[in-house]
Short mmCIF file of N, CA and C in Angstrom, two decimals:
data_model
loop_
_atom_site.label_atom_id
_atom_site.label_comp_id
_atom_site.label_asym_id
_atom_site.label_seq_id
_atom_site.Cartn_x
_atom_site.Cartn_y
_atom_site.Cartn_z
N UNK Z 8 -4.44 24.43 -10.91
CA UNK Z 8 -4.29 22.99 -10.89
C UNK Z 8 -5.08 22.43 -9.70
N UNK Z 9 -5.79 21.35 -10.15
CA UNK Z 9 -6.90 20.99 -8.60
C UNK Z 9 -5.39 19.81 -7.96
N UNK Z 10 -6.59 19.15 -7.01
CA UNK Z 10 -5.56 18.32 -6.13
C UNK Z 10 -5.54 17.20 -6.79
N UNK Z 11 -6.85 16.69 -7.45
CA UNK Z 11 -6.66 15.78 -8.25
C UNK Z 11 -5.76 15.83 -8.86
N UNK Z 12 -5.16 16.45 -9.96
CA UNK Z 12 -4.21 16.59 -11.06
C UNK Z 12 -2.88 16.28 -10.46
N UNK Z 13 -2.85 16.97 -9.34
CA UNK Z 13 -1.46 16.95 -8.27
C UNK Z 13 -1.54 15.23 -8.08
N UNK Z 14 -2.61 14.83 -7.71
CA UNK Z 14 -2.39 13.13 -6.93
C UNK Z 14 -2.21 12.49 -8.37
N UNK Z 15 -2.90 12.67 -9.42
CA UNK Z 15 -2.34 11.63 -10.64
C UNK Z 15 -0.88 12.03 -11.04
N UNK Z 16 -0.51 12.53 -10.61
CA UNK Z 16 1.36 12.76 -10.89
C UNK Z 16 1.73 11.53 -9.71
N UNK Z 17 1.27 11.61 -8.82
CA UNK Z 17 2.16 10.94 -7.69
C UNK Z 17 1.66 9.37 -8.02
N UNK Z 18 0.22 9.21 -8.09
CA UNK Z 18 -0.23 8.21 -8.15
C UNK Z 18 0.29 7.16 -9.95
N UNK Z 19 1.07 8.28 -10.97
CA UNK Z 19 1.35 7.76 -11.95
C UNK Z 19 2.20 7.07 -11.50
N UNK Z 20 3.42 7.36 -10.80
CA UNK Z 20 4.72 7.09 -10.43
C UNK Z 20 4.37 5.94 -9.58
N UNK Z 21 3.75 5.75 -8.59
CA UNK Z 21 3.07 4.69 -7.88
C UNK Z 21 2.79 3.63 -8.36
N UNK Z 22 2.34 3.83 -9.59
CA UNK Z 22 2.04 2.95 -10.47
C UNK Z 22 2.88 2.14 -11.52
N UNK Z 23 4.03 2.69 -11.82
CA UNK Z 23 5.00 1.99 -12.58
C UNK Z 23 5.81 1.36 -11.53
N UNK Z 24 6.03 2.13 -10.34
CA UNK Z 24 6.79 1.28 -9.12
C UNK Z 24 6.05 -0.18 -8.79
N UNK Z 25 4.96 0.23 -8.74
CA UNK Z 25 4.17 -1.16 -8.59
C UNK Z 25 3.85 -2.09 -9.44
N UNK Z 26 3.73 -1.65 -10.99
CA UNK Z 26 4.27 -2.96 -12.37
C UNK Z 26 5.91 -3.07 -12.10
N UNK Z 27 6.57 -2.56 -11.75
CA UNK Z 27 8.16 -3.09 -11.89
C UNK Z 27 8.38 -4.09 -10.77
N UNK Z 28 7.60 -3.63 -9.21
CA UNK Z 28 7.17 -4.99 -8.42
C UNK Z 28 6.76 -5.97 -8.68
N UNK Z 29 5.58 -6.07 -9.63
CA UNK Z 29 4.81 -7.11 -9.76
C UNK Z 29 5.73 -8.05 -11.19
N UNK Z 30 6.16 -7.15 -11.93
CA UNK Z 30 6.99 -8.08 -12.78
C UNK Z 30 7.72 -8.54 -12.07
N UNK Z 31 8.72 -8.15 -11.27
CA UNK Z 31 9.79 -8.34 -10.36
C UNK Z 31 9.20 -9.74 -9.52
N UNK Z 32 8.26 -9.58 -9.03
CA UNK Z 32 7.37 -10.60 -8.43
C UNK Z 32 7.46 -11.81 -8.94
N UNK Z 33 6.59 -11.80 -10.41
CA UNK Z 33 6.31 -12.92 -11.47
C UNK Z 33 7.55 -13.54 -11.62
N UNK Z 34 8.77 -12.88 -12.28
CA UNK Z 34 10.12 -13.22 -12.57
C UNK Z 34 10.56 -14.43 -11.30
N UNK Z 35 10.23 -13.51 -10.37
CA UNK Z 35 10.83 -14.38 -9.00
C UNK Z 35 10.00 -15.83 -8.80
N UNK Z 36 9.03 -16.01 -8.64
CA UNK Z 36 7.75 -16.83 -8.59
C UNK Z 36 8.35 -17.96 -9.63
N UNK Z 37 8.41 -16.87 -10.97
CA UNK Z 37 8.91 -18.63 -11.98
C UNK Z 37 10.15 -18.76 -11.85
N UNK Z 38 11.25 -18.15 -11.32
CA UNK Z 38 12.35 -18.70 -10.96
C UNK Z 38 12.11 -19.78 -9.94
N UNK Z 39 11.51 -19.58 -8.53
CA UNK Z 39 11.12 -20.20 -7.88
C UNK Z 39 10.57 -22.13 -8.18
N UNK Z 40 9.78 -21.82 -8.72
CA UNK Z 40 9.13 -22.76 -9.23
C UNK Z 40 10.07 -23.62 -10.44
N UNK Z 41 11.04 -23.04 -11.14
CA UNK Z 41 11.62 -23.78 -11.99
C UNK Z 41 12.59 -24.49 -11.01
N UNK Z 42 13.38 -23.89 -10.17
CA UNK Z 42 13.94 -24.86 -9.22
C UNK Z 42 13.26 -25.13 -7.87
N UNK Z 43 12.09 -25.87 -8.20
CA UNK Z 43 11.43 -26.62 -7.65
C UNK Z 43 11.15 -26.19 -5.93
N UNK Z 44 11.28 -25.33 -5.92
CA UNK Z 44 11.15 -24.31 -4.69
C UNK Z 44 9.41 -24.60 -4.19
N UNK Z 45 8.89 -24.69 -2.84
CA UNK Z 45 7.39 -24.74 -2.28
C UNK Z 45 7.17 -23.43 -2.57
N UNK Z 46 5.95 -23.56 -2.98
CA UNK Z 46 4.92 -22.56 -3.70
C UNK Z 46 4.16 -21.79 -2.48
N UNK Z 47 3.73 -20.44 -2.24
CA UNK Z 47 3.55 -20.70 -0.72
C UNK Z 47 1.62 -21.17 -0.94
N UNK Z 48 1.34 -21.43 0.44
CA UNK Z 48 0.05 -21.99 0.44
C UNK Z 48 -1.13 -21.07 0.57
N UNK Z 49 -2.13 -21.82 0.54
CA UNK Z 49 -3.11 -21.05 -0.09
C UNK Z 49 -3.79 -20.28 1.66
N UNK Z 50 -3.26 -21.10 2.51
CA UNK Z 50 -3.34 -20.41 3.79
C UNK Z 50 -2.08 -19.17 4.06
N UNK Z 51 -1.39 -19.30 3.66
CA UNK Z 51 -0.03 -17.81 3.59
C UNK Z 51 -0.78 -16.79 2.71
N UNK Z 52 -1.56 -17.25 1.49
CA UNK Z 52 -2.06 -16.15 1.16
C UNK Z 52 -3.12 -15.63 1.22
N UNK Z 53 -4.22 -16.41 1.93
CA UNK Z 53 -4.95 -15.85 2.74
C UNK Z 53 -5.10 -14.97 3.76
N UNK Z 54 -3.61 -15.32 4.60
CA UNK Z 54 -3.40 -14.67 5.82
C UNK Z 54 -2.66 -13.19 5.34
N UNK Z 55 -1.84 -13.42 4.33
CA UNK Z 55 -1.75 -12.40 3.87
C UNK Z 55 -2.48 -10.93 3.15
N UNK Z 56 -3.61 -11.49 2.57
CA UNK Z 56 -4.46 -11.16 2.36
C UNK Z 56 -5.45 -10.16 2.93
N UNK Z 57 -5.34 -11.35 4.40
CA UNK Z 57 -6.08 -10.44 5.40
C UNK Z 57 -5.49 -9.46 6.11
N UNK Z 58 -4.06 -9.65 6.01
CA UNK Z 58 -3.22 -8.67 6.99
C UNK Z 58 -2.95 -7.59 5.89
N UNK Z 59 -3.01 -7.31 4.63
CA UNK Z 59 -3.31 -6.31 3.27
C UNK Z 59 -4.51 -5.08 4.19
N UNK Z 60 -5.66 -6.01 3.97
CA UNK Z 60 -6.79 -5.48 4.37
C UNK Z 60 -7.08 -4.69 5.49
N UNK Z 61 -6.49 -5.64 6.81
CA UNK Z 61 -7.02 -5.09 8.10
C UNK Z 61 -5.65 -3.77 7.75
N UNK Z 62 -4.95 -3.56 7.34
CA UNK Z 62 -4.05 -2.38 7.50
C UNK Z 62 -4.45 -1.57 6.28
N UNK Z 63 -4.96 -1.57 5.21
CA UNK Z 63 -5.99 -0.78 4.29
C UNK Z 63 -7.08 -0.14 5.30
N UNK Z 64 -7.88 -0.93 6.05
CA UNK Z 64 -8.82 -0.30 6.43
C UNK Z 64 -8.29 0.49 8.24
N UNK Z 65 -6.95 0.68 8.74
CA UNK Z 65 -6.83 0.65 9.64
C UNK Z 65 -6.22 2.29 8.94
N UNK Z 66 -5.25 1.96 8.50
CA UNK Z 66 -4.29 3.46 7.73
C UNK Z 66 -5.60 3.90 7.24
N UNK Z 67 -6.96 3.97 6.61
CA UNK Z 67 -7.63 4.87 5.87
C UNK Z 67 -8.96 5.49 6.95
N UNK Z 68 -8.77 4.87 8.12
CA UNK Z 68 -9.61 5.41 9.14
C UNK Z 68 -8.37 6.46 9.97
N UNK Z 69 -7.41 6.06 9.70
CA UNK Z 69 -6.75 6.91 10.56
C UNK Z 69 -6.40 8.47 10.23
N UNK Z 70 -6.46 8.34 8.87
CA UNK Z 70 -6.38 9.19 7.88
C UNK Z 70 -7.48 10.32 8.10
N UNK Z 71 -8.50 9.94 7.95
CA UNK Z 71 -9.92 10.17 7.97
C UNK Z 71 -10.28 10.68 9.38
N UNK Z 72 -9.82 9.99 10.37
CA UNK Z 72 -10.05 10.61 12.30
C UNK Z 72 -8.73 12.08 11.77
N UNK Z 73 -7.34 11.66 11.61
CA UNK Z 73 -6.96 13.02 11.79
C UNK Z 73 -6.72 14.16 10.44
N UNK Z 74 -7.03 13.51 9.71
CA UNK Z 74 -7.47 14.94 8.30
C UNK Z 74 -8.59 15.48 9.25
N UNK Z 75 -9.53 14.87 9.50
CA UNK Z 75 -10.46 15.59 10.06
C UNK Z 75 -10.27 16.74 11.55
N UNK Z 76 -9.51 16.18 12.09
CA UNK Z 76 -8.59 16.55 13.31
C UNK Z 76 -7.76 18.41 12.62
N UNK Z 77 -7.08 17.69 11.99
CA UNK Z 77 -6.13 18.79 10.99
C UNK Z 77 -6.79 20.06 10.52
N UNK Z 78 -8.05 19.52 9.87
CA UNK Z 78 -8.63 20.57 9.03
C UNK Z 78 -9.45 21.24 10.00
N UNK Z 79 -10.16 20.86 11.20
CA UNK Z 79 -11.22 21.17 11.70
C UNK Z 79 -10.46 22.15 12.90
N UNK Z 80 -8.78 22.09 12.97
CA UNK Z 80 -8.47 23.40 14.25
C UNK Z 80 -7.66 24.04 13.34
N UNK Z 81 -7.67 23.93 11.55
CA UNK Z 81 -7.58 25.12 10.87
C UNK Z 81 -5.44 25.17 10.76
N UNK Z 82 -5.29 23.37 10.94
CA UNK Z 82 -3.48 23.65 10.40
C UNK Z 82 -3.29 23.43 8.85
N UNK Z 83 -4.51 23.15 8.12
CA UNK Z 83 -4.08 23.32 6.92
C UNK Z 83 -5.68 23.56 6.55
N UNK Z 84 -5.90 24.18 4.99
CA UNK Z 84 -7.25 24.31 4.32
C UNK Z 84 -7.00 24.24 2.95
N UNK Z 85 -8.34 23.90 2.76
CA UNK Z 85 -7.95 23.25 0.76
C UNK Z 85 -8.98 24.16 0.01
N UNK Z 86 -8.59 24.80 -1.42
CA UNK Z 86 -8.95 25.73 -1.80
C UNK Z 86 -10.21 25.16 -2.26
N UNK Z 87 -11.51 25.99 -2.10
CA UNK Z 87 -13.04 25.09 -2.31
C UNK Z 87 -12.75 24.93 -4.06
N UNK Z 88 -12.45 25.79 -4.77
CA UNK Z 88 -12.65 25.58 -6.31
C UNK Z 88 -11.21 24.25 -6.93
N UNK Z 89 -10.19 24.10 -5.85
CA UNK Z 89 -9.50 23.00 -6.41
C UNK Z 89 -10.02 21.51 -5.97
N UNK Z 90 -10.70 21.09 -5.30
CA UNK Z 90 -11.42 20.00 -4.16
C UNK Z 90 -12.26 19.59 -5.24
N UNK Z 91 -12.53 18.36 -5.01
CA UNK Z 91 -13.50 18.04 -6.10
C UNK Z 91 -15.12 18.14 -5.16
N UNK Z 92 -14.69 18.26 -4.37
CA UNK Z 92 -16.22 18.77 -3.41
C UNK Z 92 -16.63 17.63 -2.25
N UNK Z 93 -16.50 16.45 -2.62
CA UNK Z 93 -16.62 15.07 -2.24
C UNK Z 93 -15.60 14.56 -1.13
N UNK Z 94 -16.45 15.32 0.22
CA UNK Z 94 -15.39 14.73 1.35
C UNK Z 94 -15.72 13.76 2.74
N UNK Z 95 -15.12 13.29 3.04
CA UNK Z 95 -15.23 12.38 4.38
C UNK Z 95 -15.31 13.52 5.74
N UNK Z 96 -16.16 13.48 6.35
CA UNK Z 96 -16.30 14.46 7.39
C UNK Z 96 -15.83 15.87 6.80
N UNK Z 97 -15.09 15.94 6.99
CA UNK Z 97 -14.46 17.48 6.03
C UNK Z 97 -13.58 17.89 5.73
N UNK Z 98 -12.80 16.40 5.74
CA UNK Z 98 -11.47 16.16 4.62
C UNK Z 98 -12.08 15.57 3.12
N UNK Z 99 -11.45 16.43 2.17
CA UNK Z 99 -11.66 16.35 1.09
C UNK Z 99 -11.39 14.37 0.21
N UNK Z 100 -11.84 14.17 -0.50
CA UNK Z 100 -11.42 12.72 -1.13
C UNK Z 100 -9.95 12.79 -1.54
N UNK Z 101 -9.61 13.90 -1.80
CA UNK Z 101 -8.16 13.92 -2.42
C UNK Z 101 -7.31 13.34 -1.62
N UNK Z 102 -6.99 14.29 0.00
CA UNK Z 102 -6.82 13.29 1.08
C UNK Z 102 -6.27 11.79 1.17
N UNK Z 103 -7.35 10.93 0.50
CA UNK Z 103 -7.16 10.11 0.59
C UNK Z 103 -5.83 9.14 -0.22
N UNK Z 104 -5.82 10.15 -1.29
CA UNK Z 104 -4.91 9.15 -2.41
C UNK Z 104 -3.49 8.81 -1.98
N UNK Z 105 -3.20 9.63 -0.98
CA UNK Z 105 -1.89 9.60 -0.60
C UNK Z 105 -1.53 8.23 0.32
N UNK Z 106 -2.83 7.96 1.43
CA UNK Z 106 -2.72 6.63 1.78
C UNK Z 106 -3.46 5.94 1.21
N UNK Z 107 -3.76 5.79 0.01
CA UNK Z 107 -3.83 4.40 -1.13
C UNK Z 107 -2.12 4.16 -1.66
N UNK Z 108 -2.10 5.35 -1.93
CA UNK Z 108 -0.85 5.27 -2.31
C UNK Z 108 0.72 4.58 -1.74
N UNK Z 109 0.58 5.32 -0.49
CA UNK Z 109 1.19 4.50 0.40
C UNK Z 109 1.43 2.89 0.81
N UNK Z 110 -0.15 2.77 0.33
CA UNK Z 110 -0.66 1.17 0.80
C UNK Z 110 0.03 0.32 -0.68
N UNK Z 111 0.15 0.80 -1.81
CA UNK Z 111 0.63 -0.15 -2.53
C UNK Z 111 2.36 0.06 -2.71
N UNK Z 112 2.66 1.63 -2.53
CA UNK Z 112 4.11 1.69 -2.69
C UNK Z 112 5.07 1.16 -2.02
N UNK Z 113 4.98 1.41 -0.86
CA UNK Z 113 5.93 0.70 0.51
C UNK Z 113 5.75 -1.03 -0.01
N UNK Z 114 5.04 -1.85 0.05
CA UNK Z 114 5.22 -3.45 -0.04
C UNK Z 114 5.81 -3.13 -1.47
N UNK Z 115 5.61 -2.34 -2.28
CA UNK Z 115 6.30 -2.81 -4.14
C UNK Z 115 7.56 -2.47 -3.61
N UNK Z 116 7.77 -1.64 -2.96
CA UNK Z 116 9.27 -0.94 -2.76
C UNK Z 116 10.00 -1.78 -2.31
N UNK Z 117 9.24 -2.86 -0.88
CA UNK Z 117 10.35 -4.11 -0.45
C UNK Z 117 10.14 -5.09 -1.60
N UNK Z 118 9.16 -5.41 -2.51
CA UNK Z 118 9.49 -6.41 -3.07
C UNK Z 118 10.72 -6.08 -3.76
N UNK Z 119 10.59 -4.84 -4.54
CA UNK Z 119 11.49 -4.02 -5.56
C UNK Z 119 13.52 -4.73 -4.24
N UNK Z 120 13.22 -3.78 -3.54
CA UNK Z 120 14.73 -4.34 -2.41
C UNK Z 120 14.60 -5.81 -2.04
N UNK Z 121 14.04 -6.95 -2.58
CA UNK Z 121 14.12 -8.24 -2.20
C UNK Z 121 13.47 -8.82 -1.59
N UNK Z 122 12.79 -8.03 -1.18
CA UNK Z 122 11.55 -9.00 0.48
C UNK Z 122 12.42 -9.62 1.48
N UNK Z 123 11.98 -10.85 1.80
CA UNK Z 123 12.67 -11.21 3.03
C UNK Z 123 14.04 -11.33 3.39
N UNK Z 124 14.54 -11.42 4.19
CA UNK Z 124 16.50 -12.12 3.55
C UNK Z 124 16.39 -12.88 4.37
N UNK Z 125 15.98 -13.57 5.04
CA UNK Z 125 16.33 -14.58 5.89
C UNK Z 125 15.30 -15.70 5.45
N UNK Z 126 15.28 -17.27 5.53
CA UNK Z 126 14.54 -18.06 5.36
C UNK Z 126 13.92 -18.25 6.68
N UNK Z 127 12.80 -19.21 5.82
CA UNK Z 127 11.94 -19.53 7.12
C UNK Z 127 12.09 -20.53 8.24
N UNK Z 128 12.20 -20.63 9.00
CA UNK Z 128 12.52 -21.84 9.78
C UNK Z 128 11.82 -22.93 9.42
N UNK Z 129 12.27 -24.01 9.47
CA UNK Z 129 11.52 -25.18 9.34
C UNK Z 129 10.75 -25.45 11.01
N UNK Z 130 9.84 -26.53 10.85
CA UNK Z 130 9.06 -26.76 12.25
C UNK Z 130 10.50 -27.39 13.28
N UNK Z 131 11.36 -28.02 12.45
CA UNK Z 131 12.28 -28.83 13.59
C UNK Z 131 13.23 -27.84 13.63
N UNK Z 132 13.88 -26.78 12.96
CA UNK Z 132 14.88 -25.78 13.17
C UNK Z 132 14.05 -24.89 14.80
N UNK Z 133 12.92 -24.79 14.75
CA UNK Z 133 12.43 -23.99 15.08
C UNK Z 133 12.15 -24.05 16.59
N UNK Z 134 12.35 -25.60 16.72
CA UNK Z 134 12.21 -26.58 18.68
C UNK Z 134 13.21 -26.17 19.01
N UNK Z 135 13.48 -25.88 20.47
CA UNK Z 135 14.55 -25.26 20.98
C UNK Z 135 15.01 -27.06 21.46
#
């Protein structure tokens, strides 16, 4: 069995967690909106957006400095005929799926447990 085969098991499961979020999501959104609830703005999801990203590209360098770290003083090694050959310094691509994976499971998982519980302050709740 390569590593690939191993990550599409994990990454299947990843994947229905994250449609049961995103329905979970939608559901919430038009509840929201039917009782007339603020929609958030197009600056919340921008910012959100960007804070997605800068931690995509922050977790997949980090990944990448210590797989490379890992493999290169010999605490773990990956069998050459299961690897698909295709690696970042000299951690394999497989490597990687686990923090993709990560990156979408953990946020589906809080949406999945509710997201926030507390509301947001308003600007005048918020003046001491």
């Amino acid at each position: 069995m390569t590593y690939w085969a191993i990550n599409a098991v994990f990454l299947a499961l990843v994947a229905v967690v994250a449609g049961a979020a995103a329905v979970t999501a939608w559901f919430r959104g038009r509840a929201a909106r039917a009782s007339s609830a603020a929609r958030a703005s197009s600056a919340d999801r921008s910012a959100r957006a960007r804070a997605a990203g800068l931690a995509t590209v922050v977790l997949l360098v980090m990944t990448a400095v210590f797989d490379n770290i890992m493999i290169g003083v010999g605490l773990v090694d990956y069998a050459p005929d299961r690897i698909s050959g295709v690696t970042i310094g000299i951690a394999p691509l497989e490597d990687f799926a686990y923090s993709l994976a990560a990156l979408v499971l953990l946020p589906s998982v809080w949406v999945l447990l509710g997201g926030p519980r507390t509301p947001k302050a308003t600007a005048e709740e918020a003046r001491p």
